[in-house]
PDB file of C-alpha atoms in Angstrom:
ATOM      1  CA  ASP L 247     -10.937   3.325  13.330  1.00 64.00           C
ATOM      2  CA  VAL L 248     -10.511   0.314  11.107  1.00 58.00           C
ATOM      3  CA  LYS L 249      -7.936  -2.040  12.365  1.00 91.00           C
ATOM      4  CA  VAL L 250      -6.091  -4.532  10.276  1.00 95.00           C
ATOM      5  CA  THR L 251      -4.164  -6.935  12.428  1.00 95.00           C
ATOM      6  CA  GLN L 252      -1.423  -9.191  11.184  1.00 95.00           C
ATOM      7  CA  SER L 253      -0.674 -12.073  13.485  1.00 87.00           C
ATOM      8  CA  SER L 254       3.116 -11.816  13.539  1.00 89.00           C
ATOM      9  CA  ARG L 255       5.539  -8.895  13.253  1.00 92.00           C
ATOM     10  CA  TYR L 256       8.585 -11.067  12.629  1.00 95.00           C
ATOM     11  CA  LEU L 257       8.867 -14.646  11.410  1.00 96.00           C
ATOM     12  CA  VAL L 258      11.856 -16.818  10.625  1.00 97.00           C
ATOM     13  CA  LYS L 259      11.166 -20.001   8.672  1.00 97.00           C
ATOM     14  CA  ARG L 260      13.252 -22.662   6.998  1.00 97.00           C
ATOM     15  CA  THR L 261      13.342 -23.350   3.281  1.00 98.00           C
ATOM     16  CA  GLY L 262      10.620 -25.796   2.297  1.00 97.00           C
ATOM     17  CA  GLU L 263       8.350 -25.072   5.259  1.00 97.00           C
ATOM     18  CA  LYS L 264       4.682 -24.260   4.754  1.00 97.00           C
ATOM     19  CA  VAL L 265       4.050 -20.788   6.126  1.00 97.00           C
ATOM     20  CA  PHE L 266       0.760 -19.197   7.135  1.00 97.00           C
ATOM     21  CA  LEU L 267       0.376 -15.433   7.447  1.00 97.00           C
ATOM     22  CA  GLU L 268      -2.867 -14.342   9.046  1.00 96.00           C
ATOM     23  CA  CYS L 269      -4.721 -11.068   8.644  1.00 97.00           C
ATOM     24  CA  VAL L 270      -7.893  -9.962  10.420  1.00 97.00           C
ATOM     25  CA  GLN L 271      -9.872  -6.744   9.925  1.00 95.00           C
ATOM     26  CA  ASP L 272     -12.618  -5.530  12.221  1.00 94.00           C
ATOM     27  CA  MET L 273     -14.721  -3.172  10.105  1.00 84.00           C
ATOM     28  CA  ASP L 274     -16.678  -5.466   7.837  1.00 89.00           C
ATOM     29  CA  HIS L 275     -14.676  -4.580   4.723  1.00 89.00           C
ATOM     30  CA  GLU L 276     -15.444  -6.623   1.645  1.00 90.00           C
ATOM     31  CA  ASN L 277     -12.066  -6.250  -0.043  1.00 90.00           C
ATOM     32  CA  MET L 278      -8.815  -7.666   1.269  1.00 94.00           C
ATOM     33  CA  PHE L 279      -5.346  -7.711  -0.237  1.00 95.00           C
ATOM     34  CA  TRP L 280      -1.920  -9.211   0.279  1.00 97.00           C
ATOM     35  CA  TYR L 281       1.185  -7.332  -0.848  1.00 97.00           C
ATOM     36  CA  ARG L 282       4.869  -7.868  -0.484  1.00 97.00           C
ATOM     37  CA  GLN L 283       7.202  -4.911  -0.178  1.00 95.00           C
ATOM     38  CA  ASP L 284      10.836  -5.038  -1.219  1.00 92.00           C
ATOM     39  CA  PRO L 285      13.397  -2.210  -1.434  1.00 86.00           C
ATOM     40  CA  GLY L 286      13.373  -0.622  -4.867  1.00 80.00           C
ATOM     41  CA  LEU L 287      10.360  -2.627  -5.990  1.00 83.00           C
ATOM     42  CA  GLY L 288       7.673  -1.093  -3.839  1.00 85.00           C
ATOM     43  CA  LEU L 289       4.404  -2.814  -3.106  1.00 91.00           C
ATOM     44  CA  ARG L 290       3.544  -5.762  -5.320  1.00 93.00           C
ATOM     45  CA  LEU L 291       0.107  -7.344  -5.222  1.00 94.00           C
ATOM     46  CA  ILE L 292       0.102 -11.078  -4.540  1.00 97.00           C
ATOM     47  CA  TYR L 293      -3.595 -11.937  -4.171  1.00 97.00           C
ATOM     48  CA  PHE L 294      -6.823 -10.148  -3.397  1.00 95.00           C
ATOM     49  CA  SER L 295     -10.367 -11.033  -2.491  1.00 94.00           C
ATOM     50  CA  TYR L 296     -13.613  -9.150  -2.962  1.00 90.00           C
ATOM     51  CA  ASP L 297     -15.764 -11.488  -0.894  1.00 89.00           C
ATOM     52  CA  VAL L 298     -15.762 -14.603   1.229  1.00 92.00           C
ATOM     53  CA  LYS L 299     -14.418 -17.644  -0.643  1.00 88.00           C
ATOM     54  CA  MET L 300     -13.427 -15.419  -3.562  1.00 90.00           C
ATOM     55  CA  LYS L 301      -9.827 -14.910  -4.576  1.00 94.00           C
ATOM     56  CA  GLU L 302      -8.066 -13.310  -7.490  1.00 94.00           C
ATOM     57  CA  LYS L 303      -4.443 -13.482  -8.529  1.00 96.00           C
ATOM     58  CA  GLY L 304      -2.463 -10.303  -8.358  1.00 94.00           C
ATOM     59  CA  ASP L 305       0.779  -9.524 -10.146  1.00 92.00           C
ATOM     60  CA  ILE L 306       3.025 -12.082  -8.421  1.00 95.00           C
ATOM     61  CA  PRO L 307       0.940 -15.070  -7.230  1.00 97.00           C
ATOM     62  CA  GLU L 308       3.511 -17.792  -7.948  1.00 96.00           C
ATOM     63  CA  GLY L 309       4.477 -19.734  -4.855  1.00 96.00           C
ATOM     64  CA  TYR L 310       1.564 -18.364  -2.845  1.00 98.00           C
ATOM     65  CA  SER L 311      -2.045 -19.250  -2.177  1.00 97.00           C
ATOM     66  CA  VAL L 312      -4.759 -17.621  -0.066  1.00 97.00           C
ATOM     67  CA  SER L 313      -7.803 -18.557   1.932  1.00 96.00           C
ATOM     68  CA  ARG L 314     -10.830 -16.471   2.844  1.00 96.00           C
ATOM     69  CA  GLU L 315     -13.305 -18.577   4.775  1.00 94.00           C
ATOM     70  CA  LYS L 316     -14.666 -15.665   6.806  1.00 95.00           C
ATOM     71  CA  LYS L 317     -15.186 -12.063   5.772  1.00 94.00           C
ATOM     72  CA  GLU L 318     -12.836 -10.663   8.375  1.00 96.00           C
ATOM     73  CA  ARG L 319      -9.915 -13.055   7.824  1.00 97.00           C
ATOM     74  CA  PHE L 320      -7.598 -13.389   4.851  1.00 97.00           C
ATOM     75  CA  SER L 321      -4.723 -15.837   5.061  1.00 97.00           C
ATOM     76  CA  LEU L 322      -1.636 -15.971   2.864  1.00 98.00           C
ATOM     77  CA  ILE L 323       0.033 -19.352   2.463  1.00 98.00           C
ATOM     78  CA  LEU L 324       3.535 -20.005   1.254  1.00 97.00           C
ATOM     79  CA  GLU L 325       3.298 -23.602   0.109  1.00 94.00           C
ATOM     80  CA  SER L 326       7.035 -24.281   0.276  1.00 97.00           C
ATOM     81  CA  ALA L 327       8.990 -21.295   1.508  1.00 97.00           C
ATOM     82  CA  SER L 328      12.046 -20.240  -0.451  1.00 97.00           C
ATOM     83  CA  THR L 329      14.731 -17.668   0.291  1.00 97.00           C
ATOM     84  CA  ASN L 330      13.425 -15.345  -2.445  1.00 97.00           C
ATOM     85  CA  GLN L 331      10.218 -15.035  -0.447  1.00 98.00           C
ATOM     86  CA  THR L 332      12.079 -13.201   2.296  1.00 98.00           C
ATOM     87  CA  SER L 333      10.208  -9.909   2.396  1.00 97.00           C
ATOM     88  CA  MET L 334       7.834  -7.607   4.257  1.00 96.00           C
ATOM     89  CA  TYR L 335       4.257  -8.809   3.791  1.00 98.00           C
ATOM     90  CA  LEU L 336       1.438  -6.302   4.110  1.00 97.00           C
ATOM     91  CA  CYS L 337      -2.254  -7.026   4.382  1.00 97.00           C
ATOM     92  CA  ALA L 338      -4.837  -4.363   3.504  1.00 94.00           C
ATOM     93  CA  SER L 339      -8.592  -4.042   3.440  1.00 92.00           C
ATOM     94  CA  SER L 340     -11.063  -1.622   1.901  1.00 88.00           C
ATOM     95  CA  LEU L 341     -14.752  -0.957   1.693  1.00 84.00           C
ATOM     96  CA  ARG L 342     -16.450  -1.715  -1.588  1.00 76.00           C
ATOM     97  CA  SER L 343     -18.474   1.352  -2.423  1.00 68.00           C
ATOM     98  CA  GLU L 344     -20.086   2.950  -5.415  1.00 62.00           C
ATOM     99  CA  GLY L 345     -19.027   6.497  -4.794  1.00 57.00           C
ATOM    100  CA  TRP L 346     -17.006   7.392  -1.729  1.00 56.00           C
ATOM    101  CA  VAL L 347     -13.465   6.078  -1.887  1.00 63.00           C
ATOM    102  CA  GLU L 348     -11.840   5.365   1.431  1.00 71.00           C
ATOM    103  CA  GLY L 349      -8.653   3.828   0.163  1.00 81.00           C
ATOM    104  CA  TYR L 350      -6.893   0.915   1.760  1.00 88.00           C
ATOM    105  CA  THR L 351      -6.184   0.355   5.432  1.00 91.00           C
ATOM    106  CA  PHE L 352      -2.972  -1.543   6.003  1.00 95.00           C
ATOM    107  CA  GLY L 353      -1.733  -3.738   8.774  1.00 95.00           C
ATOM    108  CA  SER L 354       1.677  -3.175  10.339  1.00 94.00           C
ATOM    109  CA  GLY L 355       3.273  -5.878   8.256  1.00 95.00           C
ATOM    110  CA  THR L 356       5.017  -9.193   8.834  1.00 96.00           C
ATOM    111  CA  ARG L 357       8.710  -9.325   8.159  1.00 96.00           C
ATOM    112  CA  LEU L 358       9.403 -12.863   6.988  1.00 97.00           C
ATOM    113  CA  THR L 359      12.895 -14.264   6.741  1.00 97.00           C
ATOM    114  CA  VAL L 360      13.382 -17.628   5.033  1.00 98.00           C
ATOM    115  CA  VAL L 361      16.698 -19.289   5.837  1.00 97.00           C
TER     116      VAL L 361
ATOM    117  CA  GLN Q 176       7.497   1.335 -18.697  1.00 63.00           C
ATOM    118  CA  LYS Q 177       6.328   0.717 -15.149  1.00 74.00           C
ATOM    119  CA  GLU Q 178       2.726   1.544 -14.441  1.00 88.00           C
ATOM    120  CA  VAL Q 179       3.604   3.992 -11.653  1.00 92.00           C
ATOM    121  CA  GLU Q 180       7.011   5.590 -11.179  1.00 92.00           C
ATOM    122  CA  GLN Q 181       8.508   7.647  -8.383  1.00 92.00           C
ATOM    123  CA  ASP Q 182      11.983   8.878  -7.648  1.00 86.00           C
ATOM    124  CA  PRO Q 183      13.054   6.626  -4.757  1.00 81.00           C
ATOM    125  CA  GLY Q 184      15.203   9.279  -3.125  1.00 83.00           C
ATOM    126  CA  PRO Q 185      16.364   9.561  -0.446  1.00 90.00           C
ATOM    127  CA  LEU Q 186      15.424  13.206  -0.356  1.00 94.00           C
ATOM    128  CA  SER Q 187      16.930  15.200   2.501  1.00 96.00           C
ATOM    129  CA  VAL Q 188      15.695  18.688   3.323  1.00 96.00           C
ATOM    130  CA  PRO Q 189      16.133  21.063   6.260  1.00 97.00           C
ATOM    131  CA  GLU Q 190      13.254  21.647   8.638  1.00 97.00           C
ATOM    132  CA  GLY Q 191      10.878  24.307   7.338  1.00 97.00           C
ATOM    133  CA  ALA Q 192      11.576  23.614   3.649  1.00 97.00           C
ATOM    134  CA  ILE Q 193       8.900  23.094   1.033  1.00 97.00           C
ATOM    135  CA  VAL Q 194       9.010  19.542  -0.251  1.00 97.00           C
ATOM    136  CA  SER Q 195       7.788  18.393  -3.649  1.00 96.00           C
ATOM    137  CA  LEU Q 196       7.187  14.686  -4.210  1.00 97.00           C
ATOM    138  CA  ASN Q 197       6.253  13.496  -7.667  1.00 95.00           C
ATOM    139  CA  CYS Q 198       4.808  10.510  -9.412  1.00 95.00           C
ATOM    140  CA  THR Q 199       3.998   9.554 -13.004  1.00 96.00           C
ATOM    141  CA  TYR Q 200       1.591   6.896 -14.183  1.00 95.00           C
ATOM    142  CA  SER Q 201       0.670   5.341 -17.498  1.00 94.00           C
ATOM    143  CA  ASN Q 202      -2.990   4.259 -17.226  1.00 93.00           C
ATOM    144  CA  SER Q 203      -5.276   7.024 -18.468  1.00 91.00           C
ATOM    145  CA  ALA Q 204      -8.275   5.279 -16.857  1.00 90.00           C
ATOM    146  CA  PHE Q 205      -7.112   6.172 -13.366  1.00 91.00           C
ATOM    147  CA  GLN Q 206      -9.453   8.664 -11.708  1.00 90.00           C
ATOM    148  CA  TYR Q 207      -8.471   8.476  -8.032  1.00 90.00           C
ATOM    149  CA  PHE Q 208      -5.062   9.443  -6.734  1.00 93.00           C
ATOM    150  CA  MET Q 209      -3.968   8.497  -3.268  1.00 93.00           C
ATOM    151  CA  TRP Q 210      -0.930   9.433  -1.223  1.00 96.00           C
ATOM    152  CA  TYR Q 211       0.202   7.142   1.562  1.00 96.00           C
ATOM    153  CA  ARG Q 212       2.827   7.797   4.214  1.00 97.00           C
ATOM    154  CA  GLN Q 213       4.841   4.938   5.645  1.00 96.00           C
ATOM    155  CA  TYR Q 214       6.976   5.276   8.727  1.00 95.00           C
ATOM    156  CA  SER Q 215       9.821   2.858   9.280  1.00 91.00           C
ATOM    157  CA  ARG Q 216       8.638  -0.637  10.309  1.00 86.00           C
ATOM    158  CA  LYS Q 217       4.976   0.345   9.904  1.00 90.00           C
ATOM    159  CA  GLY Q 218       2.304  -0.207   7.279  1.00 93.00           C
ATOM    160  CA  PRO Q 219       1.357   2.629   4.910  1.00 95.00           C
ATOM    161  CA  GLU Q 220      -1.374   4.986   6.089  1.00 94.00           C
ATOM    162  CA  LEU Q 221      -3.607   7.064   3.861  1.00 92.00           C
ATOM    163  CA  LEU Q 222      -2.516  10.690   3.884  1.00 94.00           C
ATOM    164  CA  MET Q 223      -4.894  12.218   1.365  1.00 92.00           C
ATOM    165  CA  TYR Q 224      -6.469  11.640  -1.995  1.00 88.00           C
ATOM    166  CA  THR Q 225      -7.822  13.556  -4.968  1.00 89.00           C
ATOM    167  CA  TYR Q 226     -10.345  12.734  -7.615  1.00 86.00           C
ATOM    168  CA  SER Q 227      -9.600  13.583 -11.259  1.00 84.00           C
ATOM    169  CA  SER Q 228      -7.489  16.639 -12.009  1.00 82.00           C
ATOM    170  CA  GLY Q 229      -6.936  19.576  -9.728  1.00 84.00           C
ATOM    171  CA  ASN Q 230      -5.609  20.456  -6.302  1.00 90.00           C
ATOM    172  CA  LYS Q 231      -6.570  19.464  -2.799  1.00 92.00           C
ATOM    173  CA  GLU Q 232      -5.207  21.033   0.353  1.00 95.00           C
ATOM    174  CA  ASP Q 233      -5.134  19.557   3.858  1.00 93.00           C
ATOM    175  CA  GLY Q 234      -3.157  21.567   6.371  1.00 96.00           C
ATOM    176  CA  ARG Q 235       0.479  21.637   5.301  1.00 97.00           C
ATOM    177  CA  PHE Q 236      -0.142  19.120   2.523  1.00 97.00           C
ATOM    178  CA  THR Q 237      -1.318  19.818  -1.030  1.00 97.00           C
ATOM    179  CA  ALA Q 238      -2.000  17.122  -3.605  1.00 96.00           C
ATOM    180  CA  GLN Q 239      -2.033  18.046  -7.261  1.00 95.00           C
ATOM    181  CA  VAL Q 240      -3.020  15.986 -10.284  1.00 95.00           C
ATOM    182  CA  ASP Q 241      -2.484  16.756 -13.946  1.00 93.00           C
ATOM    183  CA  LYS Q 242      -4.266  13.997 -15.857  1.00 92.00           C
ATOM    184  CA  SER Q 243      -3.234  15.385 -19.236  1.00 92.00           C
ATOM    185  CA  SER Q 244       0.404  14.667 -18.443  1.00 94.00           C
ATOM    186  CA  LYS Q 245      -0.317  11.778 -16.014  1.00 94.00           C
ATOM    187  CA  TYR Q 246       1.628  13.551 -13.292  1.00 95.00           C
ATOM    188  CA  ILE Q 247       0.863  13.569  -9.569  1.00 95.00           C
ATOM    189  CA  SER Q 248       2.479  15.784  -6.954  1.00 96.00           C
ATOM    190  CA  LEU Q 249       2.433  16.098  -3.191  1.00 97.00           C
ATOM    191  CA  PHE Q 250       3.693  19.331  -1.629  1.00 97.00           C
ATOM    192  CA  ILE Q 251       4.591  19.639   2.030  1.00 97.00           C
ATOM    193  CA  ARG Q 252       4.917  23.155   3.441  1.00 97.00           C
ATOM    194  CA  ASP Q 253       6.938  23.966   6.546  1.00 97.00           C
ATOM    195  CA  SER Q 254       8.278  20.429   6.669  1.00 97.00           C
ATOM    196  CA  GLN Q 255       8.901  18.903  10.093  1.00 97.00           C
ATOM    197  CA  PRO Q 256      11.200  16.093  11.263  1.00 97.00           C
ATOM    198  CA  SER Q 257       8.011  14.102  11.941  1.00 97.00           C
ATOM    199  CA  ASP Q 258       7.357  14.168   8.183  1.00 97.00           C
ATOM    200  CA  SER Q 259      10.383  11.899   7.689  1.00 97.00           C
ATOM    201  CA  ALA Q 260       8.901   8.807   6.087  1.00 97.00           C
ATOM    202  CA  THR Q 261       8.423   7.094   2.748  1.00 95.00           C
ATOM    203  CA  TYR Q 262       5.647   8.557   0.604  1.00 97.00           C
ATOM    204  CA  LEU Q 263       3.847   6.297  -1.837  1.00 96.00           C
ATOM    205  CA  CYS Q 264       1.534   7.490  -4.569  1.00 95.00           C
ATOM    206  CA  ALA Q 265      -1.277   5.149  -5.581  1.00 93.00           C
ATOM    207  CA  PRO Q 266      -3.442   5.998  -8.577  1.00 93.00           C
ATOM    208  CA  GLY Q 267      -6.407   3.798  -9.338  1.00 89.00           C
ATOM    209  CA  ASP Q 268      -9.926   3.375 -10.625  1.00 84.00           C
ATOM    210  CA  GLY Q 269     -11.628   3.543  -7.248  1.00 77.00           C
ATOM    211  CA  GLN Q 270     -11.499  -0.109  -6.312  1.00 74.00           C
ATOM    212  CA  ASN Q 271      -8.037  -1.110  -7.440  1.00 79.00           C
ATOM    213  CA  PHE Q 272      -4.936   0.954  -6.872  1.00 87.00           C
ATOM    214  CA  VAL Q 273      -1.392   0.603  -8.151  1.00 91.00           C
ATOM    215  CA  PHE Q 274       1.335   1.692  -5.765  1.00 92.00           C
ATOM    216  CA  GLY Q 275       4.483   3.496  -6.716  1.00 92.00           C
ATOM    217  CA  PRO Q 276       7.756   2.339  -5.127  1.00 91.00           C
ATOM    218  CA  GLY Q 277       7.793   5.332  -2.782  1.00 93.00           C
ATOM    219  CA  THR Q 278      10.106   8.267  -2.119  1.00 95.00           C
ATOM    220  CA  ARG Q 279      12.041   8.271   1.134  1.00 94.00           C
ATOM    221  CA  LEU Q 280      12.065  11.720   2.746  1.00 96.00           C
ATOM    222  CA  SER Q 281      14.281  12.897   5.596  1.00 97.00           C
ATOM    223  CA  VAL Q 282      13.600  16.257   7.210  1.00 97.00           C
ATOM    224  CA  LEU Q 283      16.630  17.343   9.189  1.00 96.00           C
ATOM    225  CA  PRO Q 284      16.192  19.427  12.363  1.00 94.00           C
TER     226      PRO Q 284
END
């Protein structure tokens, strides 16, 4: 089974800190995604990447950046954490294919609290 | 209009009931329709998917798509307490999917 591992389950950070959220997948997936999930708003796409060193902005990229130096690792960076970035962060990966659609495999999430 | 809409619930049903979860979307280019289940404090997991219009059955679960009305349904027969979770629909074009906000379901023993 594909595993998507997020480095932390819970994080508490102070306003203004630089925060790194790490995500690693072990099945050679090309595509990787970062979402945040908030009650009533559902999953919102922050950034995604279709290949190493590639990145694309999602729907809510402001205040975030990403890094994909290796195929299996996709990092989300909060440049200067703010309280409105308190949320559940979910990483996902998928196989890029021409026909068969496997959908996304998600990690267990990182619940980030910014105080 | 949001791209994908779902009734957030919560929806509470007794064990054994038939559950109907619904979703509407606005992008007529969507061809793939996923359903994810998310247990509390976990990431979503793929439950099932359909391609284009029609029905697909997998055990107690049936997914139904009506592309003409841009309406997606998930039916759960003989619901169990273990089905208590949030269900997210996710239509897409095969590579990119848009997630609905999810419907929270509670199946009461």
